[in-house]
Amino acid sequence: MAGNYDDRDGMIWLDGHLVPWRDANVHILTHALHYASSVFEGERAYNGRIFKSREHSERLRTSAQMIDFEIPWTVEEIEAAKAQVLASSGLQDAYVRAVAWRGAGPDMGVASARNPVRMAVAAWEWGAYYGDAKMRGAKLDLAKWRRPDPATAPSQAKAAGLYMICTMSKHAAEAKGCSDAMMLDYRGYVAEATGANIFFVKDGEVHTPKPDCFLNGITRQTVLGLLEKRGITVHERHIEPSELEGFQQCWLTGTAAEVTPVGQIGDYTFEVGELTRSISEEYEQLVRA
C-alpha cells in the first residue's frame, strides 16, 4: 500500500460498516477537528493477530470516558470491527488504527454534548518506525515542550489533543537530523519520547520514568514483564536529565516503535548493548508467538 493516506485502495470500518477507503470522510465542521475531542489506538498485527488487541480496545473506551464521551460500541464490537478490517486488508503484518471522535452535529462551540460520537478502524503496512535505528540506535533531540501536569490534562488518555506538542517536538527534531525528541515532564524530570516510552540501563539494572503524568504504554508494560521474568532489577522513578550521562544503554518502547535502541540523546551517547538487543529480540518473539 502506497500513496497519500486519503488516496488508497482498501476498506475502512466507519460507524459499523466497511466502506471504500476513499469514501471514509468526515465533514469540515466535525467537532474533533476544531476542539480535539478525539481518542485513538495504534496497534500492530503479527501473523494475522493483533498483539494485545483487547487491551487496546478497552483503553480506547477508557480514553473516551476520560475526555467526557462514551463510545457507542462495546469492546466486543470494536474487536469484531478490527477483525473485519484486518481480514479485508489481506495483510498478515499490519498497523491498525482505531479512532473515535465527536462528529458534526447541532453543537459547534466548545460544548458538544449533542453531537454524535463516531468511530473508524483502518489498517495498513507500516515497517520499522525509526528506520534502521534497530541496528545502530535512534538519535533523539531534547524537546523544548514538556508533558503537562495531570491537573491540566488527562495524561492517561490516549487523546489526540495531547499529541500537539509531540508533533511540534518531532518536527523540530527532524529539522536537526534526529529521529525523535525526548520530552521532560512539567517538573523537569525525564518523561518519554514523542510517541514512545523510554528505558535506561546502568550497571545491569534498568531505570525508567514513573508514568505519573504520561501514558503508561501497553508495550512499556509488556517489556516490564519481560524484565521481571528475567529477574532484572527495575527502578520506576523520577529521573533527572543530568543522570543521562551515567546511563550506558537506552531504548524506546511503543506499538509503532516496538523496542528500538537509542544511540544518542542530545550530547549523551549510549551503546546498543546486549540487554537492549536481547529485550528487542525477545519482544519480537513474543508478539509473533
PDB file of C-alpha atoms in Angstrom:
ATOM      1  CA  MET A   1       0.000   0.000   0.000  1.00  0.00           C
ATOM      2  CA  ALA A   2       1.412   3.362  -1.016  1.00  0.00           C
ATOM      3  CA  GLY A   3       0.375   6.940  -1.714  1.00  0.00           C
ATOM      4  CA  ASN A   4      -1.287   9.621   0.372  1.00  0.00           C
ATOM      5  CA  TYR A   5      -3.362   8.295   3.225  1.00  0.00           C
ATOM      6  CA  ASP A   6      -6.575   9.689   1.727  1.00  0.00           C
ATOM      7  CA  ASP A   7      -5.990   8.092  -1.676  1.00  0.00           C
ATOM      8  CA  ARG A   8      -5.518   4.345  -1.312  1.00  0.00           C
ATOM      9  CA  ASP A   9      -7.257   1.122  -2.211  1.00  0.00           C
ATOM     10  CA  GLY A  10      -8.889  -0.964   0.501  1.00  0.00           C
ATOM     11  CA  MET A  11     -11.676  -0.734   3.063  1.00  0.00           C
ATOM     12  CA  ILE A  12     -12.110   1.184   6.307  1.00  0.00           C
ATOM     13  CA  TRP A  13     -14.616   0.343   9.040  1.00  0.00           C
ATOM     14  CA  LEU A  14     -16.656   3.500   9.651  1.00  0.00           C
ATOM     15  CA  ASP A  15     -19.554   3.669  12.108  1.00  0.00           C
ATOM     16  CA  GLY A  16     -20.407  -0.002  11.836  1.00  0.00           C
ATOM     17  CA  HIS A  17     -19.785  -0.680   8.157  1.00  0.00           C
ATOM     18  CA  LEU A  18     -16.872  -1.314   5.809  1.00  0.00           C
ATOM     19  CA  VAL A  19     -16.638   1.488   3.251  1.00  0.00           C
ATOM     20  CA  PRO A  20     -14.171   2.077   0.382  1.00  0.00           C
ATOM     21  CA  TRP A  21     -11.005   3.763   1.661  1.00  0.00           C
ATOM     22  CA  ARG A  22     -11.503   6.973  -0.350  1.00  0.00           C
ATOM     23  CA  ASP A  23     -15.079   7.348   0.910  1.00  0.00           C
ATOM     24  CA  ALA A  24     -14.186   7.282   4.633  1.00  0.00           C
ATOM     25  CA  ASN A  25     -14.589  11.041   5.128  1.00  0.00           C
ATOM     26  CA  VAL A  26     -15.966  13.489   7.703  1.00  0.00           C
ATOM     27  CA  HIS A  27     -17.478  16.967   7.444  1.00  0.00           C
ATOM     28  CA  ILE A  28     -15.265  20.035   7.802  1.00  0.00           C
ATOM     29  CA  LEU A  29     -17.311  21.102  10.873  1.00  0.00           C
ATOM     30  CA  THR A  30     -16.572  17.897  12.750  1.00  0.00           C
ATOM     31  CA  HIS A  31     -16.148  18.907  16.390  1.00  0.00           C
ATOM     32  CA  ALA A  32     -12.931  16.893  16.862  1.00  0.00           C
ATOM     33  CA  LEU A  33     -11.198  18.797  14.070  1.00  0.00           C
ATOM     34  CA  HIS A  34     -11.756  22.078  15.905  1.00  0.00           C
ATOM     35  CA  TYR A  35     -11.572  21.053  19.575  1.00  0.00           C
ATOM     36  CA  ALA A  36      -9.520  17.802  19.670  1.00  0.00           C
ATOM     37  CA  SER A  37     -12.419  15.734  21.033  1.00  0.00           C
ATOM     38  CA  SER A  38     -10.811  12.534  19.759  1.00  0.00           C
ATOM     39  CA  VAL A  39      -9.062   9.435  21.098  1.00  0.00           C
ATOM     40  CA  PHE A  40      -7.213   6.698  19.251  1.00  0.00           C
ATOM     41  CA  GLU A  41      -5.224   3.490  19.457  1.00  0.00           C
ATOM     42  CA  GLY A  42      -2.194   2.327  17.484  1.00  0.00           C
ATOM     43  CA  GLU A  43      -1.917  -1.451  17.271  1.00  0.00           C
ATOM     44  CA  ARG A  44       0.152  -3.982  15.344  1.00  0.00           C
ATOM     45  CA  ALA A  45      -0.893  -7.299  13.887  1.00  0.00           C
ATOM     46  CA  TYR A  46       1.698 -10.050  13.540  1.00  0.00           C
ATOM     47  CA  ASN A  47       0.953 -13.197  11.543  1.00  0.00           C
ATOM     48  CA  GLY A  48      -2.671 -12.090  11.282  1.00  0.00           C
ATOM     49  CA  ARG A  49      -3.170 -11.490  15.029  1.00  0.00           C
ATOM     50  CA  ILE A  50      -3.305  -8.093  16.751  1.00  0.00           C
ATOM     51  CA  PHE A  51      -0.992  -8.107  19.754  1.00  0.00           C
ATOM     52  CA  LYS A  52      -2.923  -7.414  22.977  1.00  0.00           C
ATOM     53  CA  SER A  53      -5.900  -6.355  20.892  1.00  0.00           C
ATOM     54  CA  ARG A  54      -8.466  -6.405  23.682  1.00  0.00           C
ATOM     55  CA  GLU A  55      -6.292  -4.267  25.957  1.00  0.00           C
ATOM     56  CA  HIS A  56      -6.169  -1.649  23.204  1.00  0.00           C
ATOM     57  CA  SER A  57      -9.956  -1.769  22.721  1.00  0.00           C
ATOM     58  CA  GLU A  58     -10.517  -1.376  26.448  1.00  0.00           C
ATOM     59  CA  ARG A  59      -8.108   1.557  26.599  1.00  0.00           C
ATOM     60  CA  LEU A  60      -9.856   3.253  23.673  1.00  0.00           C
ATOM     61  CA  ARG A  61     -13.142   3.244  25.568  1.00  0.00           C
ATOM     62  CA  THR A  62     -11.448   4.361  28.789  1.00  0.00           C
ATOM     63  CA  SER A  63      -9.670   7.221  26.995  1.00  0.00           C
ATOM     64  CA  ALA A  64     -13.000   8.427  25.607  1.00  0.00           C
ATOM     65  CA  GLN A  65     -14.532   8.410  29.082  1.00  0.00           C
ATOM     66  CA  MET A  66     -11.576  10.421  30.367  1.00  0.00           C
ATOM     67  CA  ILE A  67     -12.301  13.179  27.858  1.00  0.00           C
ATOM     68  CA  ASP A  68     -16.026  13.010  28.570  1.00  0.00           C
ATOM     69  CA  PHE A  69     -17.702  10.908  25.914  1.00  0.00           C
ATOM     70  CA  GLU A  70     -18.916   7.337  25.570  1.00  0.00           C
ATOM     71  CA  ILE A  71     -18.098   5.199  22.538  1.00  0.00           C
ATOM     72  CA  PRO A  72     -21.362   3.566  21.438  1.00  0.00           C
ATOM     73  CA  TRP A  73     -19.626   0.300  20.574  1.00  0.00           C
ATOM     74  CA  THR A  74     -18.681  -2.340  23.125  1.00  0.00           C
ATOM     75  CA  VAL A  75     -15.219  -3.852  23.438  1.00  0.00           C
ATOM     76  CA  GLU A  76     -16.535  -6.965  21.655  1.00  0.00           C
ATOM     77  CA  GLU A  77     -17.900  -4.861  18.789  1.00  0.00           C
ATOM     78  CA  ILE A  78     -14.607  -2.971  18.491  1.00  0.00           C
ATOM     79  CA  GLU A  79     -12.753  -6.293  18.412  1.00  0.00           C
ATOM     80  CA  ALA A  80     -15.063  -7.523  15.633  1.00  0.00           C
ATOM     81  CA  ALA A  81     -14.519  -4.300  13.667  1.00  0.00           C
ATOM     82  CA  LYS A  82     -10.755  -4.705  13.819  1.00  0.00           C
ATOM     83  CA  ALA A  83     -11.031  -8.322  12.707  1.00  0.00           C
ATOM     84  CA  GLN A  84     -13.177  -7.249   9.740  1.00  0.00           C
ATOM     85  CA  VAL A  85     -10.677  -4.610   8.677  1.00  0.00           C
ATOM     86  CA  LEU A  86      -7.708  -6.920   9.011  1.00  0.00           C
ATOM     87  CA  ALA A  87      -9.441  -9.656   7.006  1.00  0.00           C
ATOM     88  CA  SER A  88     -10.446  -7.225   4.258  1.00  0.00           C
ATOM     89  CA  SER A  89      -6.890  -5.859   4.012  1.00  0.00           C
ATOM     90  CA  GLY A  90      -5.367  -9.238   3.238  1.00  0.00           C
ATOM     91  CA  LEU A  91      -2.418  -8.285   5.449  1.00  0.00           C
ATOM     92  CA  GLN A  92      -0.800 -10.586   7.971  1.00  0.00           C
ATOM     93  CA  ASP A  93       1.548  -7.938   9.400  1.00  0.00           C
ATOM     94  CA  ALA A  94      -0.157  -4.572   9.689  1.00  0.00           C
ATOM     95  CA  TYR A  95      -0.541  -1.416  11.710  1.00  0.00           C
ATOM     96  CA  VAL A  96      -4.125  -0.961  12.930  1.00  0.00           C
ATOM     97  CA  ARG A  97      -5.558   2.441  13.841  1.00  0.00           C
ATOM     98  CA  ALA A  98      -8.818   2.719  15.781  1.00  0.00           C
ATOM     99  CA  VAL A  99     -10.109   6.248  16.358  1.00  0.00           C
ATOM    100  CA  ALA A 100     -13.252   7.684  17.969  1.00  0.00           C
ATOM    101  CA  TRP A 101     -14.387  11.302  17.981  1.00  0.00           C
ATOM    102  CA  ARG A 102     -17.204  13.773  18.454  1.00  0.00           C
ATOM    103  CA  GLY A 103     -18.618  14.375  14.995  1.00  0.00           C
ATOM    104  CA  ALA A 104     -20.599  17.144  13.327  1.00  0.00           C
ATOM    105  CA  GLY A 105     -23.973  17.875  14.892  1.00  0.00           C
ATOM    106  CA  PRO A 106     -26.094  20.646  16.411  1.00  0.00           C
ATOM    107  CA  ASP A 107     -23.221  21.945  18.564  1.00  0.00           C
ATOM    108  CA  MET A 108     -20.222  23.846  17.195  1.00  0.00           C
ATOM    109  CA  GLY A 109     -18.916  25.615  20.268  1.00  0.00           C
ATOM    110  CA  VAL A 110     -16.642  24.200  22.922  1.00  0.00           C
ATOM    111  CA  ALA A 111     -19.531  22.171  24.365  1.00  0.00           C
ATOM    112  CA  SER A 112     -20.697  19.338  22.125  1.00  0.00           C
ATOM    113  CA  ALA A 113     -22.831  17.008  24.220  1.00  0.00           C
ATOM    114  CA  ARG A 114     -25.484  16.700  21.499  1.00  0.00           C
ATOM    115  CA  ASN A 115     -23.084  15.733  18.716  1.00  0.00           C
ATOM    116  CA  PRO A 116     -22.839  12.062  17.675  1.00  0.00           C
ATOM    117  CA  VAL A 117     -19.778  10.011  18.605  1.00  0.00           C
ATOM    118  CA  ARG A 118     -18.230   8.339  15.574  1.00  0.00           C
ATOM    119  CA  MET A 119     -15.581   5.677  15.166  1.00  0.00           C
ATOM    120  CA  ALA A 120     -13.345   4.224  12.475  1.00  0.00           C
ATOM    121  CA  VAL A 121     -10.759   1.453  12.086  1.00  0.00           C
ATOM    122  CA  ALA A 122      -8.123   1.270   9.340  1.00  0.00           C
ATOM    123  CA  ALA A 123      -5.116  -0.969   8.707  1.00  0.00           C
ATOM    124  CA  TRP A 124      -2.034  -0.589   6.558  1.00  0.00           C
ATOM    125  CA  GLU A 125       1.531  -1.770   6.159  1.00  0.00           C
ATOM    126  CA  TRP A 126       3.999   0.127   8.330  1.00  0.00           C
ATOM    127  CA  GLY A 127       7.595  -1.013   8.688  1.00  0.00           C
ATOM    128  CA  ALA A 128      10.140  -0.023  11.331  1.00  0.00           C
ATOM    129  CA  TYR A 129       9.052   3.294  12.872  1.00  0.00           C
ATOM    130  CA  TYR A 130      12.631   4.555  13.201  1.00  0.00           C
ATOM    131  CA  GLY A 131      14.058   3.027  10.017  1.00  0.00           C
ATOM    132  CA  ASP A 132      17.408   1.312  10.601  1.00  0.00           C
ATOM    133  CA  ALA A 133      17.640   2.515  14.218  1.00  0.00           C
ATOM    134  CA  LYS A 134      17.111  -1.047  15.471  1.00  0.00           C
ATOM    135  CA  MET A 135      20.673  -1.745  14.359  1.00  0.00           C
ATOM    136  CA  ARG A 136      22.550   1.457  15.175  1.00  0.00           C
ATOM    137  CA  GLY A 137      20.286   3.238  17.660  1.00  0.00           C
ATOM    138  CA  ALA A 138      17.977   6.199  17.158  1.00  0.00           C
ATOM    139  CA  LYS A 139      19.195   9.775  17.535  1.00  0.00           C
ATOM    140  CA  LEU A 140      16.990  11.950  19.753  1.00  0.00           C
ATOM    141  CA  ASP A 141      16.762  15.689  20.243  1.00  0.00           C
ATOM    142  CA  LEU A 142      15.823  17.297  23.569  1.00  0.00           C
ATOM    143  CA  ALA A 143      12.322  18.766  23.208  1.00  0.00           C
ATOM    144  CA  LYS A 144      11.534  22.270  24.411  1.00  0.00           C
ATOM    145  CA  TRP A 145       7.922  21.297  25.160  1.00  0.00           C
ATOM    146  CA  ARG A 146       7.076  19.386  28.331  1.00  0.00           C
ATOM    147  CA  ARG A 147       4.425  16.831  29.244  1.00  0.00           C
ATOM    148  CA  PRO A 148       1.715  18.675  31.184  1.00  0.00           C
ATOM    149  CA  ASP A 149       0.693  18.426  34.809  1.00  0.00           C
ATOM    150  CA  PRO A 150      -2.085  15.781  35.142  1.00  0.00           C
ATOM    151  CA  ALA A 151      -4.154  18.507  36.773  1.00  0.00           C
ATOM    152  CA  THR A 152      -4.017  20.269  33.388  1.00  0.00           C
ATOM    153  CA  ALA A 153      -4.944  17.389  31.067  1.00  0.00           C
ATOM    154  CA  PRO A 154      -5.964  13.708  31.431  1.00  0.00           C
ATOM    155  CA  SER A 155      -2.469  12.292  30.966  1.00  0.00           C
ATOM    156  CA  GLN A 156      -3.535   8.630  30.958  1.00  0.00           C
ATOM    157  CA  ALA A 157      -5.894   9.131  28.000  1.00  0.00           C
ATOM    158  CA  LYS A 158      -4.597   8.423  24.516  1.00  0.00           C
ATOM    159  CA  ALA A 159      -6.195  11.643  23.379  1.00  0.00           C
ATOM    160  CA  ALA A 160      -5.413  13.444  20.138  1.00  0.00           C
ATOM    161  CA  GLY A 161      -5.006  16.837  21.809  1.00  0.00           C
ATOM    162  CA  LEU A 162      -2.111  15.604  23.945  1.00  0.00           C
ATOM    163  CA  TYR A 163      -0.107  14.920  20.786  1.00  0.00           C
ATOM    164  CA  MET A 164       0.028  18.518  19.564  1.00  0.00           C
ATOM    165  CA  ILE A 165       3.287  19.201  21.432  1.00  0.00           C
ATOM    166  CA  CYS A 166       4.593  15.816  20.270  1.00  0.00           C
ATOM    167  CA  THR A 167       4.140  16.785  16.625  1.00  0.00           C
ATOM    168  CA  MET A 168       5.871  20.110  17.223  1.00  0.00           C
ATOM    169  CA  SER A 169       8.748  18.421  19.058  1.00  0.00           C
ATOM    170  CA  LYS A 170       9.223  15.724  16.421  1.00  0.00           C
ATOM    171  CA  HIS A 171       9.243  18.281  13.605  1.00  0.00           C
ATOM    172  CA  ALA A 172      11.909  20.288  15.441  1.00  0.00           C
ATOM    173  CA  ALA A 173      13.948  17.112  15.979  1.00  0.00           C
ATOM    174  CA  GLU A 174      13.744  16.060  12.336  1.00  0.00           C
ATOM    175  CA  ALA A 175      14.894  19.525  11.276  1.00  0.00           C
ATOM    176  CA  LYS A 176      18.083  18.806  13.264  1.00  0.00           C
ATOM    177  CA  GLY A 177      18.607  15.393  11.644  1.00  0.00           C
ATOM    178  CA  CYS A 178      17.186  13.426  14.587  1.00  0.00           C
ATOM    179  CA  SER A 179      14.558  10.671  14.531  1.00  0.00           C
ATOM    180  CA  ASP A 180      12.614  11.892  17.549  1.00  0.00           C
ATOM    181  CA  ALA A 181      12.784  14.006  20.701  1.00  0.00           C
ATOM    182  CA  MET A 182      12.898  13.176  24.382  1.00  0.00           C
ATOM    183  CA  MET A 183      10.439  15.210  26.430  1.00  0.00           C
ATOM    184  CA  LEU A 184      10.666  16.250  30.056  1.00  0.00           C
ATOM    185  CA  ASP A 185       7.612  16.497  32.284  1.00  0.00           C
ATOM    186  CA  TYR A 186       6.211  19.677  33.847  1.00  0.00           C
ATOM    187  CA  ARG A 187       8.609  19.266  36.817  1.00  0.00           C
ATOM    188  CA  GLY A 188      11.704  18.873  34.660  1.00  0.00           C
ATOM    189  CA  TYR A 189      12.084  15.094  35.027  1.00  0.00           C
ATOM    190  CA  VAL A 190      12.671  12.777  32.049  1.00  0.00           C
ATOM    191  CA  ALA A 191       9.277  11.682  30.681  1.00  0.00           C
ATOM    192  CA  GLU A 192       9.203   9.958  27.279  1.00  0.00           C
ATOM    193  CA  ALA A 193       9.771  10.406  23.550  1.00  0.00           C
ATOM    194  CA  THR A 194       7.010  11.939  21.404  1.00  0.00           C
ATOM    195  CA  GLY A 195       5.310   8.594  20.820  1.00  0.00           C
ATOM    196  CA  ALA A 196       7.202   6.056  22.896  1.00  0.00           C
ATOM    197  CA  ASN A 197       8.211   5.330  26.482  1.00  0.00           C
ATOM    198  CA  ILE A 198      11.887   5.287  27.429  1.00  0.00           C
ATOM    199  CA  PHE A 199      14.185   2.930  29.373  1.00  0.00           C
ATOM    200  CA  PHE A 200      17.805   3.262  30.519  1.00  0.00           C
ATOM    201  CA  VAL A 201      20.407   0.727  31.658  1.00  0.00           C
ATOM    202  CA  LYS A 202      23.149   1.285  34.246  1.00  0.00           C
ATOM    203  CA  ASP A 203      25.358  -1.488  35.636  1.00  0.00           C
ATOM    204  CA  GLY A 204      22.904  -4.190  34.604  1.00  0.00           C
ATOM    205  CA  GLU A 205      19.852  -2.532  36.196  1.00  0.00           C
ATOM    206  CA  VAL A 206      17.039  -0.766  34.369  1.00  0.00           C
ATOM    207  CA  HIS A 207      15.727   2.707  35.124  1.00  0.00           C
ATOM    208  CA  THR A 208      12.517   4.080  33.606  1.00  0.00           C
ATOM    209  CA  PRO A 209      10.439   7.185  34.357  1.00  0.00           C
ATOM    210  CA  LYS A 210       7.437   6.779  36.627  1.00  0.00           C
ATOM    211  CA  PRO A 211       4.339   7.246  34.406  1.00  0.00           C
ATOM    212  CA  ASP A 212       2.525   9.679  36.671  1.00  0.00           C
ATOM    213  CA  CYS A 213       1.968  12.349  34.002  1.00  0.00           C
ATOM    214  CA  PHE A 214       2.186  10.459  30.703  1.00  0.00           C
ATOM    215  CA  LEU A 215       0.717   7.335  29.141  1.00  0.00           C
ATOM    216  CA  ASN A 216       1.753   4.044  30.713  1.00  0.00           C
ATOM    217  CA  GLY A 217       2.100   2.291  27.366  1.00  0.00           C
ATOM    218  CA  ILE A 218       0.961  -1.263  26.696  1.00  0.00           C
ATOM    219  CA  THR A 219       4.344  -2.059  25.146  1.00  0.00           C
ATOM    220  CA  ARG A 220       6.037  -0.484  28.175  1.00  0.00           C
ATOM    221  CA  GLN A 221       4.083  -2.762  30.489  1.00  0.00           C
ATOM    222  CA  THR A 222       4.909  -5.767  28.307  1.00  0.00           C
ATOM    223  CA  VAL A 223       8.638  -5.019  28.458  1.00  0.00           C
ATOM    224  CA  LEU A 224       8.485  -4.546  32.221  1.00  0.00           C
ATOM    225  CA  GLY A 225       7.003  -8.047  32.377  1.00  0.00           C
ATOM    226  CA  LEU A 226       9.862  -9.442  30.286  1.00  0.00           C
ATOM    227  CA  LEU A 227      12.422  -7.800  32.578  1.00  0.00           C
ATOM    228  CA  GLU A 228      10.665  -9.135  35.679  1.00  0.00           C
ATOM    229  CA  LYS A 229      10.737 -12.689  34.311  1.00  0.00           C
ATOM    230  CA  ARG A 230      14.488 -12.335  33.822  1.00  0.00           C
ATOM    231  CA  GLY A 231      14.929 -11.183  37.397  1.00  0.00           C
ATOM    232  CA  ILE A 232      16.400  -7.860  36.306  1.00  0.00           C
ATOM    233  CA  THR A 233      16.085  -5.041  38.825  1.00  0.00           C
ATOM    234  CA  VAL A 234      13.899  -2.219  37.511  1.00  0.00           C
ATOM    235  CA  HIS A 235      13.674   1.232  39.093  1.00  0.00           C
ATOM    236  CA  GLU A 236      10.499   3.132  38.155  1.00  0.00           C
ATOM    237  CA  ARG A 237      11.310   6.580  39.427  1.00  0.00           C
ATOM    238  CA  HIS A 238      11.774  10.252  38.653  1.00  0.00           C
ATOM    239  CA  ILE A 239      14.921  10.699  36.565  1.00  0.00           C
ATOM    240  CA  GLU A 240      16.855  13.961  36.367  1.00  0.00           C
ATOM    241  CA  PRO A 241      18.149  14.921  32.877  1.00  0.00           C
ATOM    242  CA  SER A 242      21.670  15.164  34.308  1.00  0.00           C
ATOM    243  CA  GLU A 243      21.564  11.419  35.016  1.00  0.00           C
ATOM    244  CA  LEU A 244      21.688  10.608  31.296  1.00  0.00           C
ATOM    245  CA  GLU A 245      25.465  10.985  31.433  1.00  0.00           C
ATOM    246  CA  GLY A 246      25.725   7.911  33.673  1.00  0.00           C
ATOM    247  CA  PHE A 247      23.470   5.556  31.700  1.00  0.00           C
ATOM    248  CA  GLN A 248      25.116   3.041  29.368  1.00  0.00           C
ATOM    249  CA  GLN A 249      22.164   1.862  27.274  1.00  0.00           C
ATOM    250  CA  CYS A 250      18.784   3.234  26.284  1.00  0.00           C
ATOM    251  CA  TRP A 251      15.754   2.025  24.352  1.00  0.00           C
ATOM    252  CA  LEU A 252      12.250   3.159  23.413  1.00  0.00           C
ATOM    253  CA  THR A 253       9.023   1.147  23.563  1.00  0.00           C
ATOM    254  CA  GLY A 254       5.742   1.621  21.754  1.00  0.00           C
ATOM    255  CA  THR A 255       3.374  -0.178  19.427  1.00  0.00           C
ATOM    256  CA  ALA A 256       4.843   1.567  16.389  1.00  0.00           C
ATOM    257  CA  ALA A 257       8.401   1.750  17.798  1.00  0.00           C
ATOM    258  CA  GLU A 258       8.270  -1.791  19.243  1.00  0.00           C
ATOM    259  CA  VAL A 259      11.630  -1.966  21.115  1.00  0.00           C
ATOM    260  CA  THR A 260      14.085   0.422  19.472  1.00  0.00           C
ATOM    261  CA  PRO A 261      17.630   1.123  20.745  1.00  0.00           C
ATOM    262  CA  VAL A 262      18.721   4.726  21.261  1.00  0.00           C
ATOM    263  CA  GLY A 263      22.259   5.723  20.360  1.00  0.00           C
ATOM    264  CA  GLN A 264      22.164   9.409  21.250  1.00  0.00           C
ATOM    265  CA  ILE A 265      20.044  11.963  23.138  1.00  0.00           C
ATOM    266  CA  GLY A 266      21.355  15.476  22.698  1.00  0.00           C
ATOM    267  CA  ASP A 267      25.048  15.296  23.664  1.00  0.00           C
ATOM    268  CA  TYR A 268      24.683  11.978  25.513  1.00  0.00           C
ATOM    269  CA  THR A 269      25.596   8.728  23.765  1.00  0.00           C
ATOM    270  CA  PHE A 270      24.630   5.122  24.512  1.00  0.00           C
ATOM    271  CA  GLU A 271      25.788   1.730  23.316  1.00  0.00           C
ATOM    272  CA  VAL A 272      23.400  -0.704  21.665  1.00  0.00           C
ATOM    273  CA  GLY A 273      24.255  -3.250  24.344  1.00  0.00           C
ATOM    274  CA  GLU A 274      23.449  -6.872  24.980  1.00  0.00           C
ATOM    275  CA  LEU A 275      20.433  -6.239  27.216  1.00  0.00           C
ATOM    276  CA  THR A 276      18.896  -3.817  24.721  1.00  0.00           C
ATOM    277  CA  ARG A 277      19.369  -6.241  21.837  1.00  0.00           C
ATOM    278  CA  SER A 278      18.089  -9.255  23.754  1.00  0.00           C
ATOM    279  CA  ILE A 279      14.961  -7.482  25.028  1.00  0.00           C
ATOM    280  CA  SER A 280      14.231  -6.309  21.486  1.00  0.00           C
ATOM    281  CA  GLU A 281      14.616  -9.856  20.174  1.00  0.00           C
ATOM    282  CA  GLU A 282      12.524 -11.321  22.981  1.00  0.00           C
ATOM    283  CA  TYR A 283       9.732  -8.834  22.279  1.00  0.00           C
ATOM    284  CA  GLU A 284       9.814  -9.773  18.568  1.00  0.00           C
ATOM    285  CA  GLN A 285       9.464 -13.437  19.501  1.00  0.00           C
ATOM    286  CA  LEU A 286       6.625 -12.714  21.929  1.00  0.00           C
ATOM    287  CA  VAL A 287       4.447 -10.747  19.500  1.00  0.00           C
ATOM    288  CA  ARG A 288       4.825 -13.462  16.857  1.00  0.00           C
ATOM    289  CA  ALA A 289       4.297 -16.416  19.198  1.00  0.00           C
TER     290      ALA A 289
END
